[in-house]
Amino acid sequence: MTFIGDSQVESVVNAELDALNPAIDLGPFGQVALVPIRRSAISSPLLRMPADDLCYAFNLVRIPATSDASEAEPARGCQQGHLRAGQGGRRHPVPVSAFPMSKGEWRDHFGLAFGQLDAAKRRYDPDEVLTPGYEIF
């Protein structure tokens, strides 16, 4: 899932759709989701979103035809590359994300809020048992 500000949504989505090969990038049952969201409706303090008052949740949902795990990974050239190129997107990493992030990418993702997250992690999870696998810290 990626959040894109209203000022950039048209160019970003058009670029993604132009580069999309539905049969490969989405699979036979995949979807393209684009949902408007007002920033004022979001109260999560660490959710990274663009500065625009109106943002869009944009997601390319790959649904493979079989349960073969190798089919589940989307083409890496899609969504991630364009949004890292400074086109106004903020990726929202989810547990089943096909794009793993390094510790440095997590720090970049949270920006100035990383210190707040790090302090909360040390206070509420001193034994480091919560959220294994993300490699944030």
mmCIF file with all atom_site columns, C-alpha atoms in Angstrom:
data_model
loop_
_atom_site.group_PDB
_atom_site.id
_atom_site.type_symbol
_atom_site.label_atom_id
_atom_site.label_alt_id
_atom_site.label_comp_id
_atom_site.label_asym_id
_atom_site.label_entity_id
_atom_site.label_seq_id
_atom_site.pdbx_PDB_ins_code
_atom_site.Cartn_x
_atom_site.Cartn_y
_atom_site.Cartn_z
_atom_site.occupancy
_atom_site.B_iso_or_equiv
_atom_site.pdbx_formal_charge
_atom_site.auth_seq_id
_atom_site.auth_comp_id
_atom_site.auth_asym_id
_atom_site.auth_atom_id
_atom_site.pdbx_PDB_model_num
ATOM 1   C CA . MET A 1 1   ? 0.000  0.000   0.000   1.00 0.00 ? 1   MET A CA 1
ATOM 2   C CA . THR A 1 2   ? 1.256  3.436   -0.895  1.00 0.00 ? 2   THR A CA 1
ATOM 3   C CA . PHE A 1 3   ? -0.163 6.816   0.025   1.00 0.00 ? 3   PHE A CA 1
ATOM 4   C CA . ILE A 1 4   ? 0.056  9.446   -2.700  1.00 0.00 ? 4   ILE A CA 1
ATOM 5   C CA . GLY A 1 5   ? -0.825 13.116  -2.279  1.00 0.00 ? 5   GLY A CA 1
ATOM 6   C CA . ASP A 1 6   ? -3.552 14.642  -4.435  1.00 0.00 ? 6   ASP A CA 1
ATOM 7   C CA . SER A 1 7   ? -1.032 16.895  -6.172  1.00 0.00 ? 7   SER A CA 1
ATOM 8   C CA . GLN A 1 8   ? 0.886  13.881  -7.528  1.00 0.00 ? 8   GLN A CA 1
ATOM 9   C CA . VAL A 1 9   ? -1.716 11.123  -7.805  1.00 0.00 ? 9   VAL A CA 1
ATOM 10  C CA . GLU A 1 10  ? -2.518 11.542  -11.485 1.00 0.00 ? 10  GLU A CA 1
ATOM 11  C CA . SER A 1 11  ? 1.093  11.443  -12.690 1.00 0.00 ? 11  SER A CA 1
ATOM 12  C CA . VAL A 1 12  ? 2.113  8.606   -10.350 1.00 0.00 ? 12  VAL A CA 1
ATOM 13  C CA . VAL A 1 13  ? -0.879 6.383   -11.105 1.00 0.00 ? 13  VAL A CA 1
ATOM 14  C CA . ASN A 1 14  ? -0.601 7.023   -14.848 1.00 0.00 ? 14  ASN A CA 1
ATOM 15  C CA . ALA A 1 15  ? 3.104  6.100   -14.777 1.00 0.00 ? 15  ALA A CA 1
ATOM 16  C CA . GLU A 1 16  ? 2.360  2.912   -12.852 1.00 0.00 ? 16  GLU A CA 1
ATOM 17  C CA . LEU A 1 17  ? -0.483 1.877   -15.123 1.00 0.00 ? 17  LEU A CA 1
ATOM 18  C CA . ASP A 1 18  ? 1.599  2.613   -18.232 1.00 0.00 ? 18  ASP A CA 1
ATOM 19  C CA . ALA A 1 19  ? 4.376  0.355   -16.888 1.00 0.00 ? 19  ALA A CA 1
ATOM 20  C CA . LEU A 1 20  ? 2.002  -2.359  -15.729 1.00 0.00 ? 20  LEU A CA 1
ATOM 21  C CA . ASN A 1 21  ? 1.769  -5.716  -17.435 1.00 0.00 ? 21  ASN A CA 1
ATOM 22  C CA . PRO A 1 22  ? -1.390 -7.057  -15.754 1.00 0.00 ? 22  PRO A CA 1
ATOM 23  C CA . ALA A 1 23  ? -0.760 -10.726 -16.573 1.00 0.00 ? 23  ALA A CA 1
ATOM 24  C CA . ILE A 1 24  ? 2.712  -10.627 -14.993 1.00 0.00 ? 24  ILE A CA 1
ATOM 25  C CA . ASP A 1 25  ? 2.416  -7.884  -12.384 1.00 0.00 ? 25  ASP A CA 1
ATOM 26  C CA . LEU A 1 26  ? -1.046 -8.734  -11.020 1.00 0.00 ? 26  LEU A CA 1
ATOM 27  C CA . GLY A 1 27  ? -1.783 -12.311 -11.998 1.00 0.00 ? 27  GLY A CA 1
ATOM 28  C CA . PRO A 1 28  ? -5.171 -13.514 -13.230 1.00 0.00 ? 28  PRO A CA 1
ATOM 29  C CA . PHE A 1 29  ? -7.126 -12.293 -10.205 1.00 0.00 ? 29  PHE A CA 1
ATOM 30  C CA . GLY A 1 30  ? -5.168 -9.187  -9.215  1.00 0.00 ? 30  GLY A CA 1
ATOM 31  C CA . GLN A 1 31  ? -6.522 -5.710  -8.671  1.00 0.00 ? 31  GLN A CA 1
ATOM 32  C CA . VAL A 1 32  ? -5.507 -2.079  -8.816  1.00 0.00 ? 32  VAL A CA 1
ATOM 33  C CA . ALA A 1 33  ? -6.914 -0.190  -5.821  1.00 0.00 ? 33  ALA A CA 1
ATOM 34  C CA . LEU A 1 34  ? -7.101 3.610   -5.540  1.00 0.00 ? 34  LEU A CA 1
ATOM 35  C CA . VAL A 1 35  ? -8.994 4.995   -2.541  1.00 0.00 ? 35  VAL A CA 1
ATOM 36  C CA . PRO A 1 36  ? -9.226 8.680   -1.479  1.00 0.00 ? 36  PRO A CA 1
ATOM 37  C CA . ILE A 1 37  ? -8.494 9.475   2.177   1.00 0.00 ? 37  ILE A CA 1
ATOM 38  C CA . ARG A 1 38  ? -8.554 12.819  3.997   1.00 0.00 ? 38  ARG A CA 1
ATOM 39  C CA . ARG A 1 39  ? -5.470 13.274  6.187   1.00 0.00 ? 39  ARG A CA 1
ATOM 40  C CA . SER A 1 40  ? -7.727 14.723  8.886   1.00 0.00 ? 40  SER A CA 1
ATOM 41  C CA . ALA A 1 41  ? -9.374 11.285  9.215   1.00 0.00 ? 41  ALA A CA 1
ATOM 42  C CA . ILE A 1 42  ? -6.046 9.679   10.211  1.00 0.00 ? 42  ILE A CA 1
ATOM 43  C CA . SER A 1 43  ? -5.059 9.812   13.874  1.00 0.00 ? 43  SER A CA 1
ATOM 44  C CA . SER A 1 44  ? -2.205 7.274   13.928  1.00 0.00 ? 44  SER A CA 1
ATOM 45  C CA . PRO A 1 45  ? 0.853  9.304   14.969  1.00 0.00 ? 45  PRO A CA 1
ATOM 46  C CA . LEU A 1 46  ? 3.456  7.251   13.107  1.00 0.00 ? 46  LEU A CA 1
ATOM 47  C CA . LEU A 1 47  ? 1.589  6.626   9.851   1.00 0.00 ? 47  LEU A CA 1
ATOM 48  C CA . ARG A 1 48  ? 3.695  8.347   7.190   1.00 0.00 ? 48  ARG A CA 1
ATOM 49  C CA . MET A 1 49  ? 1.583  10.210  4.655   1.00 0.00 ? 49  MET A CA 1
ATOM 50  C CA . PRO A 1 50  ? 2.156  12.945  2.081   1.00 0.00 ? 50  PRO A CA 1
ATOM 51  C CA . ALA A 1 51  ? 1.460  16.529  3.200   1.00 0.00 ? 51  ALA A CA 1
ATOM 52  C CA . ASP A 1 52  ? -1.592 17.009  0.931   1.00 0.00 ? 52  ASP A CA 1
ATOM 53  C CA . ASP A 1 53  ? -4.978 17.305  2.680   1.00 0.00 ? 53  ASP A CA 1
ATOM 54  C CA . LEU A 1 54  ? -6.379 14.692  0.297   1.00 0.00 ? 54  LEU A CA 1
ATOM 55  C CA . CYS A 1 55  ? -4.322 11.538  -0.211  1.00 0.00 ? 55  CYS A CA 1
ATOM 56  C CA . TYR A 1 56  ? -4.940 8.279   -2.012  1.00 0.00 ? 56  TYR A CA 1
ATOM 57  C CA . ALA A 1 57  ? -4.215 4.743   -0.900  1.00 0.00 ? 57  ALA A CA 1
ATOM 58  C CA . PHE A 1 58  ? -2.798 3.084   -4.016  1.00 0.00 ? 58  PHE A CA 1
ATOM 59  C CA . ASN A 1 59  ? -2.099 -0.601  -4.178  1.00 0.00 ? 59  ASN A CA 1
ATOM 60  C CA . LEU A 1 60  ? -1.281 -3.167  -6.822  1.00 0.00 ? 60  LEU A CA 1
ATOM 61  C CA . VAL A 1 61  ? -2.703 -6.406  -5.440  1.00 0.00 ? 61  VAL A CA 1
ATOM 62  C CA . ARG A 1 62  ? -1.096 -9.516  -6.905  1.00 0.00 ? 62  ARG A CA 1
ATOM 63  C CA . ILE A 1 63  ? -3.213 -12.637 -6.609  1.00 0.00 ? 63  ILE A CA 1
ATOM 64  C CA . PRO A 1 64  ? -1.528 -15.624 -8.241  1.00 0.00 ? 64  PRO A CA 1
ATOM 65  C CA . ALA A 1 65  ? -3.453 -18.481 -9.855  1.00 0.00 ? 65  ALA A CA 1
ATOM 66  C CA . THR A 1 66  ? -1.784 -21.117 -7.642  1.00 0.00 ? 66  THR A CA 1
ATOM 67  C CA . SER A 1 67  ? -0.432 -21.436 -4.115  1.00 0.00 ? 67  SER A CA 1
ATOM 68  C CA . ASP A 1 68  ? 3.146  -21.542 -5.462  1.00 0.00 ? 68  ASP A CA 1
ATOM 69  C CA . ALA A 1 69  ? 5.014  -18.967 -3.356  1.00 0.00 ? 69  ALA A CA 1
ATOM 70  C CA . SER A 1 70  ? 7.283  -18.017 -6.251  1.00 0.00 ? 70  SER A CA 1
ATOM 71  C CA . GLU A 1 71  ? 4.226  -16.733 -8.120  1.00 0.00 ? 71  GLU A CA 1
ATOM 72  C CA . ALA A 1 72  ? 3.277  -14.398 -5.284  1.00 0.00 ? 72  ALA A CA 1
ATOM 73  C CA . GLU A 1 73  ? 6.144  -11.928 -5.746  1.00 0.00 ? 73  GLU A CA 1
ATOM 74  C CA . PRO A 1 74  ? 5.223  -9.062  -8.077  1.00 0.00 ? 74  PRO A CA 1
ATOM 75  C CA . ALA A 1 75  ? 7.549  -7.536  -10.615 1.00 0.00 ? 75  ALA A CA 1
ATOM 76  C CA . ARG A 1 76  ? 9.923  -5.323  -8.656  1.00 0.00 ? 76  ARG A CA 1
ATOM 77  C CA . GLY A 1 77  ? 9.912  -2.604  -11.302 1.00 0.00 ? 77  GLY A CA 1
ATOM 78  C CA . CYS A 1 78  ? 6.401  -1.503  -10.424 1.00 0.00 ? 78  CYS A CA 1
ATOM 79  C CA . GLN A 1 79  ? 5.185  0.837   -7.716  1.00 0.00 ? 79  GLN A CA 1
ATOM 80  C CA . GLN A 1 80  ? 8.275  0.908   -5.501  1.00 0.00 ? 80  GLN A CA 1
ATOM 81  C CA . GLY A 1 81  ? 10.687 2.465   -7.993  1.00 0.00 ? 81  GLY A CA 1
ATOM 82  C CA . HIS A 1 82  ? 8.486  5.336   -9.110  1.00 0.00 ? 82  HIS A CA 1
ATOM 83  C CA . LEU A 1 83  ? 7.564  6.314   -5.590  1.00 0.00 ? 83  LEU A CA 1
ATOM 84  C CA . ARG A 1 84  ? 11.127 6.356   -4.369  1.00 0.00 ? 84  ARG A CA 1
ATOM 85  C CA . ALA A 1 85  ? 11.979 8.682   -7.231  1.00 0.00 ? 85  ALA A CA 1
ATOM 86  C CA . GLY A 1 86  ? 10.412 11.572  -5.311  1.00 0.00 ? 86  GLY A CA 1
ATOM 87  C CA . GLN A 1 87  ? 6.961  11.583  -6.853  1.00 0.00 ? 87  GLN A CA 1
ATOM 88  C CA . GLY A 1 88  ? 5.223  12.223  -3.554  1.00 0.00 ? 88  GLY A CA 1
ATOM 89  C CA . GLY A 1 89  ? 4.419  8.691   -2.408  1.00 0.00 ? 89  GLY A CA 1
ATOM 90  C CA . ARG A 1 90  ? 4.769  7.198   1.050   1.00 0.00 ? 90  ARG A CA 1
ATOM 91  C CA . ARG A 1 91  ? 4.777  3.426   1.152   1.00 0.00 ? 91  ARG A CA 1
ATOM 92  C CA . HIS A 1 92  ? 2.920  1.846   4.062   1.00 0.00 ? 92  HIS A CA 1
ATOM 93  C CA . PRO A 1 93  ? 4.712  -1.444  4.757   1.00 0.00 ? 93  PRO A CA 1
ATOM 94  C CA . VAL A 1 94  ? 2.339  -4.269  5.575   1.00 0.00 ? 94  VAL A CA 1
ATOM 95  C CA . PRO A 1 95  ? 3.166  -7.707  7.028   1.00 0.00 ? 95  PRO A CA 1
ATOM 96  C CA . VAL A 1 96  ? 2.943  -9.422  3.650   1.00 0.00 ? 96  VAL A CA 1
ATOM 97  C CA . SER A 1 97  ? 4.862  -6.783  1.716   1.00 0.00 ? 97  SER A CA 1
ATOM 98  C CA . ALA A 1 98  ? 6.747  -8.042  -1.300  1.00 0.00 ? 98  ALA A CA 1
ATOM 99  C CA . PHE A 1 99  ? 9.352  -5.326  -0.823  1.00 0.00 ? 99  PHE A CA 1
ATOM 100 C CA . PRO A 1 100 ? 11.519 -5.914  2.255   1.00 0.00 ? 100 PRO A CA 1
ATOM 101 C CA . MET A 1 101 ? 13.109 -2.829  3.783   1.00 0.00 ? 101 MET A CA 1
ATOM 102 C CA . SER A 1 102 ? 16.579 -2.397  5.278   1.00 0.00 ? 102 SER A CA 1
ATOM 103 C CA . LYS A 1 103 ? 17.150 -0.713  8.638   1.00 0.00 ? 103 LYS A CA 1
ATOM 104 C CA . GLY A 1 104 ? 18.200 2.454   6.807   1.00 0.00 ? 104 GLY A CA 1
ATOM 105 C CA . GLU A 1 105 ? 15.041 2.421   4.699   1.00 0.00 ? 105 GLU A CA 1
ATOM 106 C CA . TRP A 1 106 ? 12.953 2.082   7.857   1.00 0.00 ? 106 TRP A CA 1
ATOM 107 C CA . ARG A 1 107 ? 14.742 5.109   9.349   1.00 0.00 ? 107 ARG A CA 1
ATOM 108 C CA . ASP A 1 108 ? 14.095 7.082   6.156   1.00 0.00 ? 108 ASP A CA 1
ATOM 109 C CA . HIS A 1 109 ? 10.473 5.952   6.159   1.00 0.00 ? 109 HIS A CA 1
ATOM 110 C CA . PHE A 1 110 ? 9.776  7.214   9.681   1.00 0.00 ? 110 PHE A CA 1
ATOM 111 C CA . GLY A 1 111 ? 12.003 10.287  9.365   1.00 0.00 ? 111 GLY A CA 1
ATOM 112 C CA . LEU A 1 112 ? 11.980 12.511  12.437  1.00 0.00 ? 112 LEU A CA 1
ATOM 113 C CA . ALA A 1 113 ? 9.439  10.194  14.091  1.00 0.00 ? 113 ALA A CA 1
ATOM 114 C CA . PHE A 1 114 ? 11.941 7.314   14.217  1.00 0.00 ? 114 PHE A CA 1
ATOM 115 C CA . GLY A 1 115 ? 13.251 8.459   17.611  1.00 0.00 ? 115 GLY A CA 1
ATOM 116 C CA . GLN A 1 116 ? 9.716  8.324   19.035  1.00 0.00 ? 116 GLN A CA 1
ATOM 117 C CA . LEU A 1 117 ? 9.226  4.816   17.649  1.00 0.00 ? 117 LEU A CA 1
ATOM 118 C CA . ASP A 1 118 ? 12.616 3.652   18.943  1.00 0.00 ? 118 ASP A CA 1
ATOM 119 C CA . ALA A 1 119 ? 11.892 4.991   22.431  1.00 0.00 ? 119 ALA A CA 1
ATOM 120 C CA . ALA A 1 120 ? 8.481  3.287   22.493  1.00 0.00 ? 120 ALA A CA 1
ATOM 121 C CA . LYS A 1 121 ? 10.024 0.003   21.332  1.00 0.00 ? 121 LYS A CA 1
ATOM 122 C CA . ARG A 1 122 ? 12.655 0.101   24.101  1.00 0.00 ? 122 ARG A CA 1
ATOM 123 C CA . ARG A 1 123 ? 10.045 1.001   26.737  1.00 0.00 ? 123 ARG A CA 1
ATOM 124 C CA . TYR A 1 124 ? 7.208  -1.370  25.797  1.00 0.00 ? 124 TYR A CA 1
ATOM 125 C CA . ASP A 1 125 ? 9.179  -4.240  24.238  1.00 0.00 ? 125 ASP A CA 1
ATOM 126 C CA . PRO A 1 126 ? 12.500 -4.473  26.119  1.00 0.00 ? 126 PRO A CA 1
ATOM 127 C CA . ASP A 1 127 ? 12.787 -8.195  25.329  1.00 0.00 ? 127 ASP A CA 1
ATOM 128 C CA . GLU A 1 128 ? 12.225 -7.558  21.615  1.00 0.00 ? 128 GLU A CA 1
ATOM 129 C CA . VAL A 1 129 ? 9.448  -10.121 21.180  1.00 0.00 ? 129 VAL A CA 1
ATOM 130 C CA . LEU A 1 130 ? 6.990  -7.960  19.233  1.00 0.00 ? 130 LEU A CA 1
ATOM 131 C CA . THR A 1 131 ? 7.007  -7.569  15.427  1.00 0.00 ? 131 THR A CA 1
ATOM 132 C CA . PRO A 1 132 ? 9.742  -10.063 14.574  1.00 0.00 ? 132 PRO A CA 1
ATOM 133 C CA . GLY A 1 133 ? 10.864 -10.138 10.974  1.00 0.00 ? 133 GLY A CA 1
ATOM 134 C CA . TYR A 1 134 ? 10.552 -6.460  10.139  1.00 0.00 ? 134 TYR A CA 1
ATOM 135 C CA . GLU A 1 135 ? 14.221 -5.706  10.912  1.00 0.00 ? 135 GLU A CA 1
ATOM 136 C CA . ILE A 1 136 ? 13.419 -2.113  11.900  1.00 0.00 ? 136 ILE A CA 1
ATOM 137 C CA . PHE A 1 137 ? 15.912 -1.780  14.754  1.00 0.00 ? 137 PHE A CA 1
#
